[in-house]
Coordinates of C-alpha atoms in Angstrom, one line a residue:
X9 CA 70.9 81.4 62.3
X10 CA 72.4 84.2 64.5
X11 CA 75.5 83.3 66.5
X12 CA 75.1 82.8 70.2
X13 CA 76.1 85.8 72.3
X14 CA 77.2 85.2 75.8
X15 CA 75.1 87.0 78.4
X16 CA 76.9 90.0 79.8
X17 CA 77.8 89.7 83.4
X18 CA 76.7 92.6 85.6
X19 CA 79.5 94.6 87.0
X20 CA 80.3 93.8 90.6
X21 CA 78.8 96.1 93.2
X22 CA 81.3 98.7 94.3
X23 CA 81.4 100.5 97.6
X24 CA 81.0 104.2 97.2
X25 CA 82.1 105.1 100.7
X26 CA 79.2 107.6 100.8
X27 CA 81.0 109.8 98.3
X28 CA 78.4 112.1 96.9
X29 CA 78.3 111.4 93.1
X30 CA 79.4 114.9 92.0
X31 CA 77.5 116.6 89.3
X32 CA 80.6 118.6 88.7
X33 CA 84.1 117.5 89.5
X34 CA 86.8 120.2 88.9
X35 CA 89.7 118.2 87.5
X36 CA 93.0 120.0 87.2
X37 CA 96.3 118.8 85.8
X38 CA 99.0 120.8 87.6
X39 CA 102.2 119.3 86.1
X40 CA 105.2 119.0 88.3
X41 CA 104.5 120.6 91.7
X42 CA 106.4 120.6 95.0
X43 CA 104.8 118.7 97.8
X44 CA 104.3 121.8 100.1
X45 CA 102.7 123.8 97.2
X46 CA 100.3 121.0 96.5
X47 CA 99.5 120.6 100.2
X48 CA 98.8 124.3 100.5
X49 CA 96.4 124.1 97.5
X50 CA 94.6 121.1 98.9
X51 CA 94.1 122.9 102.3
X52 CA 92.8 126.0 100.5
X53 CA 90.3 124.1 98.4
X54 CA 89.2 122.1 101.4
X55 CA 88.7 125.2 103.6
X56 CA 87.2 127.6 101.0
X57 CA 85.4 125.5 98.4
X58 CA 82.4 123.2 98.7
X59 CA 82.9 121.8 95.2
X60 CA 84.5 118.5 94.5
X61 CA 88.0 118.6 93.1
X62 CA 90.6 116.2 91.7
X63 CA 94.1 117.5 91.5
X64 CA 96.4 115.5 89.2
X65 CA 100.1 116.1 89.3
X66 CA 103.6 114.8 89.6
X67 CA 106.0 115.6 92.4
X68 CA 109.7 116.2 92.3
X69 CA 111.6 113.7 94.5
X70 CA 110.1 113.7 98.0
X71 CA 109.5 111.3 100.8
X72 CA 106.5 111.8 103.0
X73 CA 105.8 110.3 106.4
X74 CA 102.4 109.9 108.1
X75 CA 102.1 110.9 111.8
X76 CA 102.3 107.2 112.9
X77 CA 105.2 106.2 110.7
X78 CA 108.1 105.0 112.8
X79 CA 111.4 106.6 112.1
X80 CA 112.9 103.1 111.6
X81 CA 110.8 102.8 108.4
X82 CA 112.8 105.5 106.8
X83 CA 115.6 103.3 105.4
X84 CA 117.9 106.1 104.3
X85 CA 118.3 109.9 104.5
X86 CA 116.2 111.2 101.7
X87 CA 118.3 114.3 101.3
X88 CA 121.3 112.1 100.5
X89 CA 119.4 110.9 97.5
X90 CA 118.3 114.4 96.5
X91 CA 114.8 114.1 97.9
X92 CA 113.0 116.3 100.3
X93 CA 111.5 114.8 103.5
X94 CA 108.0 116.1 104.4
X95 CA 105.9 115.1 107.5
X96 CA 102.2 115.0 106.7
X97 CA 98.9 114.4 108.5
X98 CA 97.6 111.7 106.1
X99 CA 97.2 108.1 107.0
X100 CA 99.8 105.6 105.9
X101 CA 103.5 105.1 106.4
X102 CA 106.6 106.3 104.5
X103 CA 105.9 107.0 100.8
X104 CA 108.3 108.1 98.0
X105 CA 106.9 110.4 95.3
X106 CA 108.7 111.5 92.2
X107 CA 108.8 111.8 88.5
X108 CA 107.0 108.9 86.8
X109 CA 104.1 108.8 89.3
X110 CA 100.6 110.1 88.7
X111 CA 99.5 111.6 92.0
X112 CA 95.8 112.3 92.6
X113 CA 94.4 114.4 95.4
X114 CA 90.6 114.1 95.4
X115 CA 88.9 116.7 97.6
X116 CA 85.5 115.2 97.9
X117 CA 82.5 115.4 100.2
X118 CA 81.6 112.1 101.9
X119 CA 78.0 111.5 102.6
X120 CA 76.2 109.9 105.5
X121 CA 75.7 110.7 109.2
X122 CA 79.3 109.5 110.1
X123 CA 81.0 111.0 107.1
X124 CA 84.1 111.9 109.0
X125 CA 84.5 108.7 111.0
X126 CA 87.0 105.9 110.7
X127 CA 84.5 103.6 108.9
X128 CA 83.9 106.2 106.2
X129 CA 87.7 106.7 105.8
X130 CA 88.3 103.0 105.5
X131 CA 85.5 102.6 102.9
X132 CA 86.8 105.6 101.0
X133 CA 90.3 104.0 100.8
X134 CA 88.8 100.8 99.6
X135 CA 86.9 102.7 96.9
X136 CA 90.2 104.3 95.8
X137 CA 91.8 100.8 95.6
X138 CA 88.9 99.6 93.5
X139 CA 89.2 102.5 91.2
X140 CA 92.9 102.0 90.7
X141 CA 92.5 98.2 90.2
X142 CA 89.9 98.9 87.5
X143 CA 92.1 101.6 85.8
X144 CA 95.1 99.2 85.7
X145 CA 92.9 96.4 84.2
X146 CA 91.7 98.9 81.6
X147 CA 95.4 99.6 80.8
X148 CA 96.2 95.9 80.4
X149 CA 97.3 95.0 83.9
X150 CA 94.5 92.7 85.0
X151 CA 96.6 91.0 87.8
X152 CA 96.5 94.1 90.1
X153 CA 94.8 93.7 93.4
X154 CA 95.0 94.0 97.2
X155 CA 97.6 92.4 99.5
X156 CA 96.2 91.3 102.8
X157 CA 97.0 93.7 105.7
X158 CA 98.7 96.2 103.3
X159 CA 97.0 99.2 101.9
X160 CA 97.5 100.2 98.3
X161 CA 97.4 98.3 95.0
X162 CA 99.8 95.5 94.2
X163 CA 100.9 93.7 91.0
X164 CA 100.8 89.9 91.5
X165 CA 99.4 90.1 95.1
X166 CA 99.1 86.4 95.4
X167 CA 102.6 85.6 94.0
X168 CA 105.9 85.1 95.7
X169 CA 107.0 88.7 95.0
X170 CA 104.1 91.2 95.0
X171 CA 105.1 94.7 93.8
X172 CA 103.3 97.8 95.0
X173 CA 102.1 99.9 92.1
X174 CA 99.9 102.4 93.9
X175 CA 100.1 103.9 97.4
X176 CA 97.1 105.4 99.1
X177 CA 97.1 107.8 102.1
X178 CA 94.2 109.9 103.1
X179 CA 92.7 112.1 105.7
X180 CA 89.0 112.9 106.2
X181 CA 88.3 116.2 108.0
X182 CA 84.8 117.6 108.5
X183 CA 83.4 115.0 106.1
X184 CA 85.8 116.0 103.2
X185 CA 88.8 114.2 101.9
X186 CA 92.4 115.3 101.7
X187 CA 95.5 113.6 100.2
X188 CA 95.0 110.6 97.9
X189 CA 97.0 108.2 95.8
X190 CA 100.2 107.8 93.9
X191 CA 100.2 105.5 90.9
X192 CA 103.6 104.4 89.6
X193 CA 103.3 104.9 85.8
X194 CA 107.0 104.9 84.6

Protein backbone atom coordinates (compact mmCIF):
# COMPACT_ATOMS: atom_id res chain seq x y z
CA UNK A 1 0.00 0.00 0.00
CA UNK A 2 1.38 3.41 -0.95
CA UNK A 3 1.94 5.92 1.86
CA UNK A 4 -0.50 8.78 2.09
CA UNK A 5 0.68 12.00 0.57
CA UNK A 6 -0.67 15.24 1.94
CA UNK A 7 -2.41 17.34 -0.65
CA UNK A 8 -0.32 20.30 -1.70
CA UNK A 9 -1.76 23.62 -0.67
CA UNK A 10 -2.05 26.16 -3.43
CA UNK A 11 0.22 29.15 -3.08
CA UNK A 12 -1.58 32.21 -1.72
CA UNK A 13 -2.65 34.73 -4.30
CA UNK A 14 -0.16 37.56 -4.68
CA UNK A 15 -0.82 41.08 -5.79
CA UNK A 16 1.12 41.98 -8.85
CA UNK A 17 0.57 45.73 -8.64
CA UNK A 18 -0.06 45.67 -12.35
CA UNK A 19 3.60 44.98 -12.98
CA UNK A 20 3.90 43.65 -16.48
CA UNK A 21 5.37 40.16 -16.24
CA UNK A 22 8.57 40.88 -18.13
CA UNK A 23 9.65 38.47 -20.84
CA UNK A 24 13.09 39.87 -20.31
CA UNK A 25 14.45 41.39 -17.15
CA UNK A 26 17.91 42.84 -17.46
CA UNK A 27 19.54 42.02 -14.11
CA UNK A 28 22.88 43.61 -13.33
CA UNK A 29 25.13 43.10 -10.31
CA UNK A 30 27.08 46.34 -9.95
CA UNK A 31 29.11 45.61 -6.82
CA UNK A 32 29.75 48.55 -4.49
CA UNK A 33 28.47 51.76 -6.05
CA UNK A 34 28.06 55.25 -4.61
CA UNK A 35 24.50 56.44 -4.13
CA UNK A 36 24.73 59.33 -6.60
CA UNK A 37 26.20 57.08 -9.31
CA UNK A 38 23.43 54.47 -8.81
CA UNK A 39 20.79 57.21 -8.85
CA UNK A 40 22.17 58.60 -12.13
CA UNK A 41 22.09 55.10 -13.67
CA UNK A 42 18.46 54.60 -12.55
CA UNK A 43 17.41 57.94 -14.03
CA UNK A 44 19.16 57.15 -17.31
CA UNK A 45 17.53 53.73 -17.64
CA UNK A 46 14.15 55.15 -16.64
CA UNK A 47 14.36 57.93 -19.24
CA UNK A 48 16.02 56.11 -22.14
CA UNK A 49 15.03 52.43 -21.94
CA UNK A 50 11.64 50.78 -22.15
CA UNK A 51 13.07 47.46 -20.91
CA UNK A 52 12.60 46.19 -17.37
CA UNK A 53 15.76 46.32 -15.27
CA UNK A 54 16.88 45.16 -11.84
CA UNK A 55 20.04 46.76 -10.50
CA UNK A 56 21.59 44.84 -7.60
CA UNK A 57 24.36 46.47 -5.63
CA UNK A 58 25.81 47.51 -2.32
CA UNK A 59 26.38 51.11 -1.26
CA UNK A 60 29.22 52.55 0.79
CA UNK A 61 27.99 54.16 4.03
CA UNK A 62 25.20 56.62 3.15
CA UNK A 63 22.04 57.93 4.78
CA UNK A 64 19.16 58.86 2.48
CA UNK A 65 16.16 61.03 3.32
CA UNK A 66 12.87 61.09 1.45
CA UNK A 67 11.26 64.49 0.74
CA UNK A 68 8.80 64.20 3.64
CA UNK A 69 11.34 62.93 6.19
CA UNK A 70 11.47 65.34 9.14
CA UNK A 71 14.97 66.53 10.06
CA UNK A 72 14.25 65.34 13.63
CA UNK A 73 14.32 61.73 12.35
CA UNK A 74 18.00 62.14 11.52
CA UNK A 75 19.35 61.16 14.95
CA UNK A 76 22.99 62.09 14.30
CA UNK A 77 25.20 63.80 11.76
CA UNK A 78 25.98 61.04 9.23
CA UNK A 79 29.29 62.66 8.26
CA UNK A 80 30.48 62.27 11.88
CA UNK A 81 30.12 58.50 11.35
CA UNK A 82 31.82 58.57 7.94
CA UNK A 83 28.56 58.39 5.97
CA UNK A 84 27.31 60.64 3.22
CA UNK A 85 23.86 62.29 3.49
CA UNK A 86 21.75 62.27 0.31
CA UNK A 87 18.30 63.76 -0.15
CA UNK A 88 16.21 61.75 -2.55
CA UNK A 89 12.79 61.82 -4.20
CA UNK A 90 11.67 58.34 -3.11
CA UNK A 91 8.94 57.61 -0.62
CA UNK A 92 9.94 56.73 2.89
CA UNK A 93 11.82 58.30 5.74
CA UNK A 94 15.49 58.19 6.76
CA UNK A 95 17.34 55.05 5.64
CA UNK A 96 20.91 53.88 6.20
CA UNK A 97 22.63 52.00 3.37
CA UNK A 98 26.02 50.38 3.61
CA UNK A 99 28.18 47.30 3.32
CA UNK A 100 26.25 44.15 4.21
CA UNK A 101 23.04 45.25 2.50
CA UNK A 102 21.72 43.94 -0.78
CA UNK A 103 20.15 46.92 -2.52
CA UNK A 104 17.75 46.32 -5.39
CA UNK A 105 16.53 49.00 -7.75
CA UNK A 106 13.80 47.56 -10.01
CA UNK A 107 12.98 49.80 -12.96
CA UNK A 108 9.73 48.25 -14.14
CA UNK A 109 6.69 49.25 -16.14
CA UNK A 110 3.49 49.09 -14.11
CA UNK A 111 0.36 48.19 -16.05
CA UNK A 112 -3.20 49.41 -15.90
CA UNK A 113 -4.95 52.70 -16.58
CA UNK A 114 -3.74 54.34 -13.35
CA UNK A 115 -0.24 52.91 -13.41
CA UNK A 116 1.37 56.01 -11.98
CA UNK A 117 -1.20 56.65 -9.25
CA UNK A 118 -0.91 56.24 -5.49
CA UNK A 119 -2.89 52.99 -5.52
CA UNK A 120 -0.46 51.41 -7.97
CA UNK A 121 2.53 52.60 -5.94
CA UNK A 122 1.07 51.20 -2.69
CA UNK A 123 0.29 47.85 -4.35
CA UNK A 124 3.80 47.78 -5.84
CA UNK A 125 5.36 48.36 -2.40
CA UNK A 126 3.23 45.53 -0.99
CA UNK A 127 4.40 43.25 -3.80
CA UNK A 128 8.03 44.07 -2.92
CA UNK A 129 7.28 43.26 0.73
CA UNK A 130 5.72 39.94 -0.33
CA UNK A 131 8.74 39.12 -2.47
CA UNK A 132 11.21 39.86 0.34
CA UNK A 133 9.14 37.89 2.89
CA UNK A 134 9.18 34.90 0.51
CA UNK A 135 12.93 35.22 -0.09
CA UNK A 136 13.61 35.34 3.65
CA UNK A 137 11.43 32.25 4.21
CA UNK A 138 13.37 30.44 1.47
CA UNK A 139 16.59 31.42 3.28
CA UNK A 140 15.35 29.93 6.56
CA UNK A 141 13.79 33.00 8.20
CA UNK A 142 10.07 32.12 8.13
CA UNK A 143 9.12 34.63 10.85
CA UNK A 144 9.57 37.71 8.67
CA UNK A 145 6.52 39.82 7.98
CA UNK A 146 4.88 43.23 8.08
CA UNK A 147 4.56 45.54 11.05
CA UNK A 148 1.30 47.47 11.14
CA UNK A 149 1.66 51.12 10.03
CA UNK A 150 5.36 50.63 9.18
CA UNK A 151 6.60 49.85 5.68
CA UNK A 152 9.33 47.32 5.04
CA UNK A 153 9.91 43.79 6.28
CA UNK A 154 10.45 42.91 9.92
CA UNK A 155 11.74 39.94 11.88
CA UNK A 156 9.38 38.87 14.67
CA UNK A 157 6.81 41.56 13.77
CA UNK A 158 4.33 40.36 16.42
CA UNK A 159 6.96 40.11 19.15
CA UNK A 160 8.07 42.56 21.81
CA UNK A 161 11.11 43.75 19.81
CA UNK A 162 10.53 43.58 16.07
CA UNK A 163 13.66 44.23 14.02
CA UNK A 164 13.62 45.73 10.55
CA UNK A 165 15.45 43.57 8.03
CA UNK A 166 14.40 45.31 4.81
CA UNK A 167 13.58 48.91 3.97
CA UNK A 168 11.51 49.89 0.95
CA UNK A 169 11.22 53.30 -0.66
CA UNK A 170 9.97 53.82 -4.19
CA UNK A 171 8.78 56.38 -6.66
CA UNK A 172 6.54 55.77 -9.65
CA UNK A 173 6.98 58.25 -12.49
CA UNK A 174 5.17 57.95 -15.83
CA UNK A 175 4.09 54.42 -14.93
CA UNK A 176 7.66 53.21 -14.27
CA UNK A 177 9.33 52.50 -10.97
CA UNK A 178 12.46 53.98 -9.43
CA UNK A 179 14.34 53.23 -6.20
CA UNK A 180 13.50 49.96 -4.42
CA UNK A 181 14.63 47.95 -1.40
CA UNK A 182 17.57 47.41 0.92
CA UNK A 183 17.83 43.97 2.55
CA UNK A 184 20.15 43.61 5.53
CA UNK A 185 22.19 40.50 4.77
CA UNK A 186 25.20 40.79 7.08
